[in-house]
Structure formats: structure tokens, C-alpha cells
Tab-separated table of C-alpha atoms in Angstrom:
chain	number	residue	atom	x	y	z
C	1	MET	CA	34.946	67.731	122.189
C	2	MET	CA	36.507	71.156	122.037
C	3	ASN	CA	40.208	71.227	122.844
C	4	GLN	CA	41.031	73.626	125.652
C	5	ALA	CA	44.283	75.547	125.655
C	6	ILE	CA	46.207	75.487	128.894
C	7	LEU	CA	46.931	79.023	130.007
C	8	ASP	CA	50.201	79.257	131.899
C	9	PHE	CA	49.834	82.284	134.150
C	10	ASP	CA	52.967	83.618	135.840
C	11	PRO	CA	51.957	84.862	139.322
C	12	GLN	CA	55.284	86.652	139.745
C	13	ALA	CA	54.857	88.569	136.494
C	14	GLU	CA	51.258	89.376	137.401
C	15	ALA	CA	52.351	90.743	140.792
C	16	CYS	CA	55.060	92.811	139.085
C	17	ASP	CA	52.492	94.269	136.686
C	18	ARG	CA	50.154	95.080	139.565
C	19	SER	CA	52.875	96.791	141.608
C	20	GLY	CA	53.960	98.729	138.514
C	21	PHE	CA	50.392	99.881	137.902
C	22	GLU	CA	50.093	101.017	141.536
C	23	LEU	CA	53.439	102.796	141.277
C	24	GLY	CA	52.290	104.779	138.257
C	25	TRP	CA	48.948	105.472	139.938
C	26	ASP	CA	50.568	106.873	143.075
C	27	HIS	CA	52.909	109.075	141.030
C	28	ALA	CA	49.933	110.663	139.292
C	29	ARG	CA	47.987	110.862	142.565
C	30	HIS	CA	50.751	113.119	143.902
C	31	GLY	CA	51.176	115.131	140.704
C	32	LEU	CA	54.520	113.523	139.843
C	33	VAL	CA	55.786	111.978	136.625
C	34	PRO	CA	57.768	108.697	136.640
C	35	ALA	CA	61.014	108.342	134.713
C	36	PRO	CA	60.396	108.668	130.938
C	37	GLY	CA	61.413	105.087	130.237
C	38	LEU	CA	58.664	103.840	132.529
C	39	LEU	CA	55.916	105.763	130.731
C	40	LEU	CA	56.099	103.920	127.430
C	41	ASP	CA	52.830	102.613	126.034
C	42	GLY	CA	51.969	99.213	127.419
C	43	THR	CA	54.173	99.437	130.512
C	44	PRO	CA	52.386	98.801	133.838
C	45	VAL	CA	53.722	102.054	135.299
C	46	GLY	CA	52.530	104.042	132.297
C	47	GLN	CA	49.115	102.403	132.392
C	48	GLY	CA	48.683	103.185	136.086
C	49	TRP	CA	49.865	106.771	135.644
C	50	ARG	CA	47.466	107.456	132.763
C	51	ALA	CA	44.567	105.810	134.582
C	52	ALA	CA	45.125	107.968	137.663
C	53	LYS	CA	45.549	111.112	135.551
C	54	ALA	CA	42.139	110.425	134.018
C	55	VAL	CA	40.595	110.009	137.474
C	56	PHE	CA	42.252	112.823	139.435
C	57	GLY	CA	43.249	115.377	136.807
C	58	ARG	CA	44.681	118.313	138.733
C	59	ARG	CA	43.144	117.240	142.045
C	60	THR	CA	46.415	115.847	143.329
C	61	LEU	CA	48.085	115.548	146.717
C	62	THR	CA	51.159	117.580	147.627
C	63	PRO	CA	54.215	115.289	147.477
C	64	THR	CA	56.267	115.652	150.651
C	65	ARG	CA	59.942	114.762	150.900
C	66	LEU	CA	59.046	111.396	152.416
C	67	VAL	CA	56.490	110.646	149.725
C	68	ARG	CA	59.107	111.368	147.055
C	69	ARG	CA	61.567	109.052	148.829
C	70	TRP	CA	58.854	106.399	149.104
C	71	LEU	CA	58.079	106.563	145.389
C	72	ALA	CA	61.792	106.515	144.509
C	73	LEU	CA	62.279	103.431	146.704
C	74	ARG	CA	59.337	101.689	145.070
C	75	THR	CA	60.615	102.608	141.608
C	76	ASP	CA	64.046	101.162	142.371
C	77	ALA	CA	62.494	97.999	143.834
C	78	TRP	CA	60.220	97.552	140.814
C	79	ARG	CA	63.076	97.988	138.360
C	80	ARG	CA	65.140	95.355	140.198
C	81	GLY	CA	62.231	92.967	140.630
C	82	VAL	CA	62.308	93.178	144.438
C	83	ALA	CA	58.970	92.777	146.188
C	84	LEU	CA	57.690	95.797	148.113
C	85	ASP	CA	54.144	95.999	149.445
C	86	PRO	CA	53.273	99.734	149.553
C	87	GLY	CA	50.478	98.924	151.998
C	88	ARG	CA	53.105	97.811	154.551
C	89	VAL	CA	56.197	99.822	153.611
C	90	THR	CA	54.482	103.199	153.548
C	91	TRP	CA	55.935	106.690	153.542
C	92	ARG	CA	54.965	106.824	157.211
C	93	HIS	CA	57.135	103.777	157.852
C	94	LEU	CA	60.043	105.557	156.179
C	95	SER	CA	59.529	108.414	158.631
C	96	GLU	CA	59.784	105.909	161.499
C	97	ILE	CA	63.173	104.599	160.374
C	98	GLU	CA	64.684	108.022	159.716
C	99	THR	CA	67.796	108.924	161.666
C	100	GLY	CA	70.461	111.579	161.294
C	101	HIS	CA	73.525	109.319	161.250
C	102	CYS	CA	74.532	106.023	159.683
C	103	PRO	CA	74.486	103.348	162.418
C	104	VAL	CA	77.523	101.671	160.832
C	105	THR	CA	79.944	104.523	160.070
C	106	ARG	CA	78.346	106.966	162.540
C	107	ARG	CA	78.744	109.742	159.991
C	108	ALA	CA	75.962	112.274	159.511
C	109	PHE	CA	73.780	111.687	156.474
C	110	GLY	CA	74.075	114.148	153.614
C	111	GLY	CA	75.969	114.747	150.388
C	112	ALA	CA	77.978	111.658	149.452
C	113	ASP	CA	76.548	109.993	152.551
C	114	ALA	CA	72.922	110.423	151.517
C	115	PRO	CA	70.880	107.680	153.203
C	116	VAL	CA	69.681	104.571	151.406
C	117	VAL	CA	67.037	102.139	152.647
C	118	ALA	CA	68.728	98.778	153.244
C	119	ARG	CA	67.090	95.357	153.558
C	120	LEU	CA	68.834	93.667	156.477
C	121	GLY	CA	67.028	90.356	156.904
C	122	SER	CA	67.016	87.090	155.006
C	123	ASP	CA	63.702	88.036	153.373
C	124	PRO	CA	64.446	89.238	149.820
C	125	ALA	CA	61.467	91.610	149.963
C	126	TYR	CA	61.281	94.999	151.645
C	127	ALA	CA	59.624	94.216	154.979
C	128	PRO	CA	58.808	96.501	157.933
C	129	GLY	CA	61.022	95.783	160.907
C	130	ALA	CA	63.929	94.628	158.742
C	131	LEU	CA	64.818	97.973	157.143
C	132	ALA	CA	67.349	100.598	158.164
C	133	MET	CA	68.870	103.776	156.796
C	134	LEU	CA	72.531	103.240	155.863
C	135	CYS	CA	75.108	105.347	154.068
C	136	PRO	CA	76.083	104.120	150.575
C	137	GLN	CA	79.470	102.844	151.786
C	138	ALA	CA	77.892	100.644	154.456
C	139	GLU	CA	75.253	99.325	152.063
C	140	ALA	CA	77.876	98.497	149.418
C	141	ALA	CA	80.085	96.780	152.011
C	142	ARG	CA	77.418	94.142	152.577
C	143	GLU	CA	78.291	92.680	149.161
C	144	GLY	CA	75.192	90.489	149.236
C	145	LEU	CA	76.506	88.487	152.211
C	146	ASP	CA	74.220	87.094	154.889
C	147	ALA	CA	74.563	87.731	158.616
C	148	ALA	CA	76.705	84.656	159.283
C	149	ALA	CA	79.224	85.600	156.588
C	150	LEU	CA	79.347	89.221	157.748
C	151	LEU	CA	79.945	88.128	161.350
C	152	ARG	CA	82.825	85.880	160.235
C	153	ARG	CA	84.406	88.688	158.221
C	154	ALA	CA	84.084	91.105	161.136
C	155	ALA	CA	85.815	88.651	163.470
C	156	GLN	CA	88.574	88.073	160.901
C	157	ALA	CA	89.068	91.821	160.427
C	158	GLN	CA	89.301	92.360	164.175
C	159	ALA	CA	91.899	89.574	164.433
C	160	GLY	CA	93.908	91.048	161.560
C	161	LEU	CA	93.324	87.987	159.374
C	162	ALA	CA	91.446	89.841	156.632
C	163	GLU	CA	90.539	93.305	155.469
C	164	ALA	CA	87.219	94.711	156.604
C	165	PRO	CA	84.710	94.779	153.727
C	166	GLY	CA	84.133	97.895	151.665
C	167	GLY	CA	86.877	99.958	153.264
C	168	LEU	CA	85.196	99.858	156.674
C	169	THR	CA	87.125	99.737	159.925
C	170	PRO	CA	86.909	96.520	161.992
C	171	ALA	CA	84.516	98.250	164.418
C	172	GLU	CA	82.308	99.369	161.526
C	173	ALA	CA	82.391	95.853	160.086
C	174	TRP	CA	81.104	94.553	163.425
C	175	ARG	CA	78.277	97.076	163.477
C	176	LEU	CA	77.267	96.123	159.936
C	177	ALA	CA	77.319	92.410	160.770
C	178	VAL	CA	75.338	92.831	163.977
C	179	LEU	CA	72.719	94.916	162.158
C	180	ALA	CA	72.198	92.032	159.742
C	181	SER	CA	72.027	89.524	162.609
C	182	LEU	CA	69.302	91.537	164.347
C	183	ALA	CA	67.016	90.945	161.356
C	184	THR	CA	68.037	87.314	160.741
C	185	PRO	CA	66.613	84.340	162.685
C	186	LEU	CA	69.499	82.601	164.459
C	187	PRO	CA	69.682	79.560	166.751
C	188	PHE	CA	69.528	80.624	170.391
C	189	VAL	CA	73.145	79.690	171.165
C	190	GLU	CA	74.458	81.610	168.148
C	191	SER	CA	72.388	84.707	168.900
C	192	VAL	CA	73.657	84.795	172.495
C	193	ARG	CA	77.253	84.832	171.254
C	194	VAL	CA	76.787	87.887	169.015
C	195	PRO	CA	78.134	91.014	170.763
C	196	LEU	CA	75.648	93.891	170.545
C	197	ARG	CA	78.107	96.212	168.806
C	198	VAL	CA	75.239	98.343	167.472
C	199	LEU	CA	71.880	99.108	169.067
C	200	PRO	CA	68.763	98.645	166.935
C	201	PRO	CA	68.231	101.834	164.906
C	202	PRO	CA	64.726	103.297	164.614
C	203	GLY	CA	62.212	100.851	163.172
C	204	LEU	CA	64.458	97.776	163.277
C	205	ARG	CA	62.810	94.993	165.296
C	206	PRO	CA	65.220	92.298	166.495
C	207	VAL	CA	63.823	88.886	165.585
C	208	ASN	CA	65.934	86.897	168.054
C	209	ALA	CA	64.763	86.825	171.669
C	210	ALA	CA	68.300	86.869	173.057
C	211	GLN	CA	69.147	90.035	171.136
C	212	ARG	CA	65.905	91.686	172.234
C	213	LEU	CA	66.941	91.043	175.828
C	214	GLN	CA	70.443	92.348	175.084
C	215	ALA	CA	68.953	95.561	173.744
C	216	LEU	CA	66.495	95.819	176.611
C	217	VAL	CA	69.206	95.577	179.283
C	218	THR	CA	71.607	97.864	177.409
C	219	LEU	CA	69.049	100.597	176.781
C	220	GLN	CA	68.347	100.930	180.497
C	221	PHE	CA	71.611	102.902	180.653
C	222	ALA	CA	70.678	105.294	177.842
C	223	SER	CA	69.478	108.009	180.234
C	224	GLY	CA	69.557	109.030	183.878
C	225	GLY	CA	67.750	106.961	186.471
C	226	TRP	CA	69.113	103.691	185.129
C	227	SER	CA	69.787	102.214	188.575
C	228	GLU	CA	66.055	102.215	189.395
C	229	ARG	CA	65.204	100.712	186.019
C	230	ILE	CA	67.807	97.994	186.511
C	231	ARG	CA	66.360	97.246	189.942
C	232	ARG	CA	62.867	96.867	188.474
C	233	LEU	CA	64.135	94.648	185.680
C	234	ALA	CA	66.055	92.456	188.126
C	235	ALA	CA	62.841	91.969	190.100
C	236	LEU	CA	61.328	90.316	187.012
C	237	LEU	CA	63.947	87.550	186.847
C	238	PRO	CA	62.401	84.081	187.259
C	239	PRO	CA	62.590	83.040	190.927
C	240	GLU	CA	63.663	79.511	190.021
C	241	GLY	CA	66.973	80.967	188.842
C	242	GLY	CA	67.856	81.749	192.431
C	243	ASP	CA	70.658	83.977	193.651
C	244	ALA	CA	73.047	82.790	190.930
C	245	LEU	CA	70.907	84.238	188.150
C	246	ARG	CA	70.416	87.511	189.993
C	247	HIS	CA	74.168	87.652	190.596
C	248	ASP	CA	74.868	87.179	186.861
C	249	PHE	CA	72.387	89.936	186.014
C	250	HIS	CA	74.002	92.452	188.356
C	251	LEU	CA	77.483	91.544	187.107
C	252	LEU	CA	76.353	92.372	183.564
C	253	ALA	CA	74.725	95.607	184.702
C	254	GLY	CA	77.870	96.574	186.583
C	255	ALA	CA	80.087	95.885	183.574
C	256	LEU	CA	77.902	98.015	181.302
C	257	ALA	CA	77.666	100.829	183.841
C	258	ALA	CA	81.439	100.898	184.263
C	259	ARG	CA	82.013	101.265	180.532
C	260	VAL	CA	79.485	104.091	180.237
C	261	ILE	CA	81.071	105.934	183.153
C	262	GLU	CA	84.560	105.440	181.690
C	263	ALA	CA	83.417	106.866	178.347
C	264	ARG	CA	82.386	110.132	180.036
C	265	ALA	CA	79.629	110.548	177.498
C	266	GLY	CA	77.788	113.035	179.686
C	267	ARG	CA	74.173	113.676	178.764
C	268	ASP	CA	74.553	113.700	174.986
C	269	PRO	CA	72.178	110.922	173.798
C	270	ARG	CA	74.323	110.026	170.774
C	271	ALA	CA	77.501	109.852	172.826
C	272	VAL	CA	75.813	107.668	175.437
C	273	ARG	CA	74.420	105.380	172.751
C	274	GLN	CA	77.832	104.988	171.149
C	275	ALA	CA	79.430	104.321	174.528
C	276	LEU	CA	76.899	101.557	175.149
C	277	GLU	CA	77.603	100.032	171.745
C	278	ASP	CA	81.349	100.211	172.306
C	279	ALA	CA	80.924	98.542	175.695
C	280	TRP	CA	80.058	95.345	173.832
C	281	ALA	CA	83.591	95.241	172.416
C	282	ASP	CA	84.721	94.389	175.960
C	283	ARG	CA	85.243	90.665	176.581
C	284	ARG	CA	84.064	90.951	180.175
C	285	VAL	CA	80.712	92.437	179.139
C	286	ASN	CA	80.142	89.563	176.714
C	287	GLN	CA	81.137	86.964	179.286
C	288	ARG	CA	78.691	88.445	181.810
C	289	TRP	CA	75.952	88.512	179.194
C	290	GLN	CA	76.501	84.921	178.086
C	291	ALA	CA	76.444	83.694	181.682
C	292	LEU	CA	73.088	85.419	182.203
C	293	ALA	CA	71.539	84.319	178.892
C	294	PHE	CA	72.624	80.690	179.157
C	295	GLY	CA	71.528	80.668	182.798
C	296	LEU	CA	68.073	81.811	181.724
C	297	GLY	CA	67.891	79.532	178.703
C	298	GLU	CA	65.735	80.268	175.680
C	299	THR	CA	62.474	79.759	177.572
C	300	GLY	CA	63.647	81.959	180.433
C	301	VAL	CA	64.680	84.742	178.050
C	302	LEU	CA	61.270	84.713	176.393
C	303	ARG	CA	59.486	84.741	179.732
C	304	LEU	CA	61.589	87.647	181.021
C	305	LEU	CA	60.779	89.635	177.882
C	306	GLU	CA	57.073	88.913	178.326
C	307	ARG	CA	57.171	90.042	181.944
C	308	ALA	CA	59.060	93.202	180.978
C	309	VAL	CA	56.420	94.082	178.385
C	310	GLU	CA	53.643	93.403	180.901
C	311	ALA	CA	55.355	95.588	183.500
C	312	ALA	CA	55.940	98.412	181.021
C	313	THR	CA	52.299	98.280	179.952
C	314	ALA	CA	51.093	98.316	183.547
C	315	ARG	CA	53.230	101.343	184.372
C	316	GLN	CA	52.108	103.238	181.267
C	317	PRO	CA	48.441	102.408	180.652
C	318	ARG	CA	47.589	105.504	178.654
C	319	ARG	CA	47.537	105.366	174.862
C	320	VAL	CA	50.666	106.773	173.285
C	321	THR	CA	50.687	108.564	169.949
C	322	PRO	CA	53.623	107.394	167.768
C	323	GLY	CA	56.315	110.025	167.456
C	324	THR	CA	55.508	111.857	170.694
C	325	ALA	CA	58.101	112.318	173.427
C	326	GLN	CA	57.951	109.793	176.256
C	327	PRO	CA	58.798	110.452	179.926
C	328	VAL	CA	62.183	108.966	180.713
C	329	GLY	CA	62.090	106.101	183.191
C	330	THR	CA	58.363	105.421	183.030
C	331	PRO	CA	58.482	102.102	181.175
C	332	VAL	CA	60.813	99.302	182.227
C	333	ALA	CA	62.587	99.659	178.896
C	334	PRO	CA	62.325	101.918	175.867
C	335	ALA	CA	59.492	100.729	173.659
C	336	ARG	CA	61.847	100.238	170.716
C	337	ALA	CA	63.566	97.371	172.517
C	338	LEU	CA	60.236	95.680	173.196
C	339	ARG	CA	58.580	95.924	169.810
C	340	VAL	CA	57.314	92.670	168.376
C	341	VAL	CA	56.678	91.762	164.772
C	342	VAL	CA	52.991	92.060	163.952
C	343	PRO	CA	51.283	90.070	161.180
C	344	PRO	CA	51.195	91.885	157.839
C	345	ARG	CA	48.074	93.712	156.813
C	346	ARG	CA	46.047	92.505	153.874
C	347	PRO	CA	47.435	94.121	150.694
C	348	ALA	CA	45.400	96.977	149.275
C	349	ALA	CA	43.414	96.433	146.107
C	350	PRO	CA	45.345	97.026	142.860
C	351	GLY	CA	45.159	100.604	141.687
C	352	ALA	CA	43.957	102.018	144.985
C	353	ALA	CA	45.294	105.476	145.733
C	354	ARG	CA	47.326	105.982	148.878
C	355	ALA	CA	48.136	109.155	150.728
């Protein structure tokens, strides 16, 4: 009988080779050349680039700024061995998470504060819904720590027991920690006790129901007409909660409204947003929130979120094109606070060109 050799395939290495081939392919598809070290004979990137050059020649696509950023992100991920599915994290997704200021330091992006794409969740891969644009200082301050460790360090910095990480202020340390918590599954009780010191930036989808409700309630105050939106949201509270639950809800709304009014943010959207974030540094706001959330319980929070989504959909039945301006006050809450994580699409075939 013929002896058969056992072939030990490494799926991780095979996936790395495939992603490298696709990376080289997409560079050539857009008329770009990868870094010289990646074009050596036998490298997956070089193989993909040469294969695409043979197919497309000079019939290439114009590389936009976002496409260049997308390819640079993929190159960095490939070099570090971090998984990134270009069929899910597309250049269009990068456009969805773009913002003009770092959500941690609040400084405008540019120069030394050029934005970097940060992975905020516990998933080691780049995943839609768990990415945000941060300045280099904020990204470096994470120091590889998870949400729980960052929250502890923020609390210690606020109490004067330790220095804030990476040269951040205590308030910035809180915003960094809360960002990580938004993308990290937490037990219900723990998630309720996290103050919402930063609102979800574009494209970040909170994974914890309690924090989604926090964001939903808070964002009602982001523009004029909030009293009517609060009234509609209060009408969705479960009737079995009785007057006590409604009372807790209005106490929270009143505490948030008072802080926004005190901040005198006017009509500047950024100033209002920052005032809402800073309101969560107030102990009274957190006490009101915890009374409401624990009164609802985990099941009640989920049901209230479901009813809010249903109400928003009923009030805005028309199809909305992503990126278009929305009429203020039409939905119960801004869509960003209501976004849910959708199942990933099937990965594209190796070597397929993408626009």
C-alpha cells in the first residue's frame, strides 16, 4: 500500500496569503503601487499586483482619498497580521466613520493629529461597528488595555490616585474608556454603571442594550424640539412600570436638560454634543439613569429599544439614502443611536476586484 504524506495546511497562513493577494490586486486595480518591500517575487501582494496588472493594464480606476486610506489601512493590517475583510470594511465604510474631530481629545484632525482607524472592541479583527477615527495620542493611550482596565484607570485618574494614560486629562481618559466599552459586551449591571462620557461617533454601534438606551435618551437633546421627542419616548415606556418608572424617566430627562441649558451651547451642534457628554460627569445624572435602567431591567431596556425603533420606522416610512440630511425631530431618536449589528456578508472570492 502506498504511504500517504499528511499535509499540514495552516488556515491562518492561507488566509493571510489570500488577503495579501487581494491587497496587491486592488492596488493595481486603482493604478497604485504597493510599498517596494511588498512587491518582491513570491510575496502574496506582489503576485496579486502582477496578476491584476496583466488583467487591467492601464484600464484602472481613479484612486480617491478614501480609497488610498482604505488600501493603507489594509496594508498596515496585513503587515501586522490583523484580520481585515475588505468586503466588510470597505472604503465606503471609512467614509461613514469620518469625523472632523477626535472624540477623545476633541481636537480637530490634521497635521500631528492626523486620524487613525482604531479597533475598539474585543474582536482582534477590524470589524464594522467597532471602528472609530482617533488621533494618534488617543490611540497610543489605549496601550492595548481592554475596556474594563481603561474604565478603572479613568476612575483612578479622576480620583487623583493615578496619572491618566498617555498624557490625557482625566476627562479624556473617561472618553477613551467609554468608547472602548461601547464596543465591548458587558454584563447588564456593569454597562448601566458606565457614565456616557462620550457619545457614539459616526459608525460606532453600541453592543450593550443599556448603552444604546443611554445614547438614545441623550441624543434627544441634540437639537431643538427635544421636549416633544422626550414626550413621545416616555409614551413608549412599559405600562407595567407604572408611575414610578415614568417619574424616573422624567427625572433623568430633567437632569440632562438642565446641564445642556447651563452649558449655554446655543445651536452649535458640536457644542451641544460636548455639553451632553459632559452632563454625564454629573453624579445626579448618573443616579437618575441608574434608577431608570434598573427599574426597567435588561428585558425592559430591550423592549423599550424595540418599541423606539418601531415608532421611528412608522413615523419615517420612506426609504432613506445613507449620507443624506434628515429632518430634525421626525424619528423618535437619531438613527445612529438605533443602529443594530447586522450579520457579516459572505466574503468576496479571492482576487476579485473591488471599486
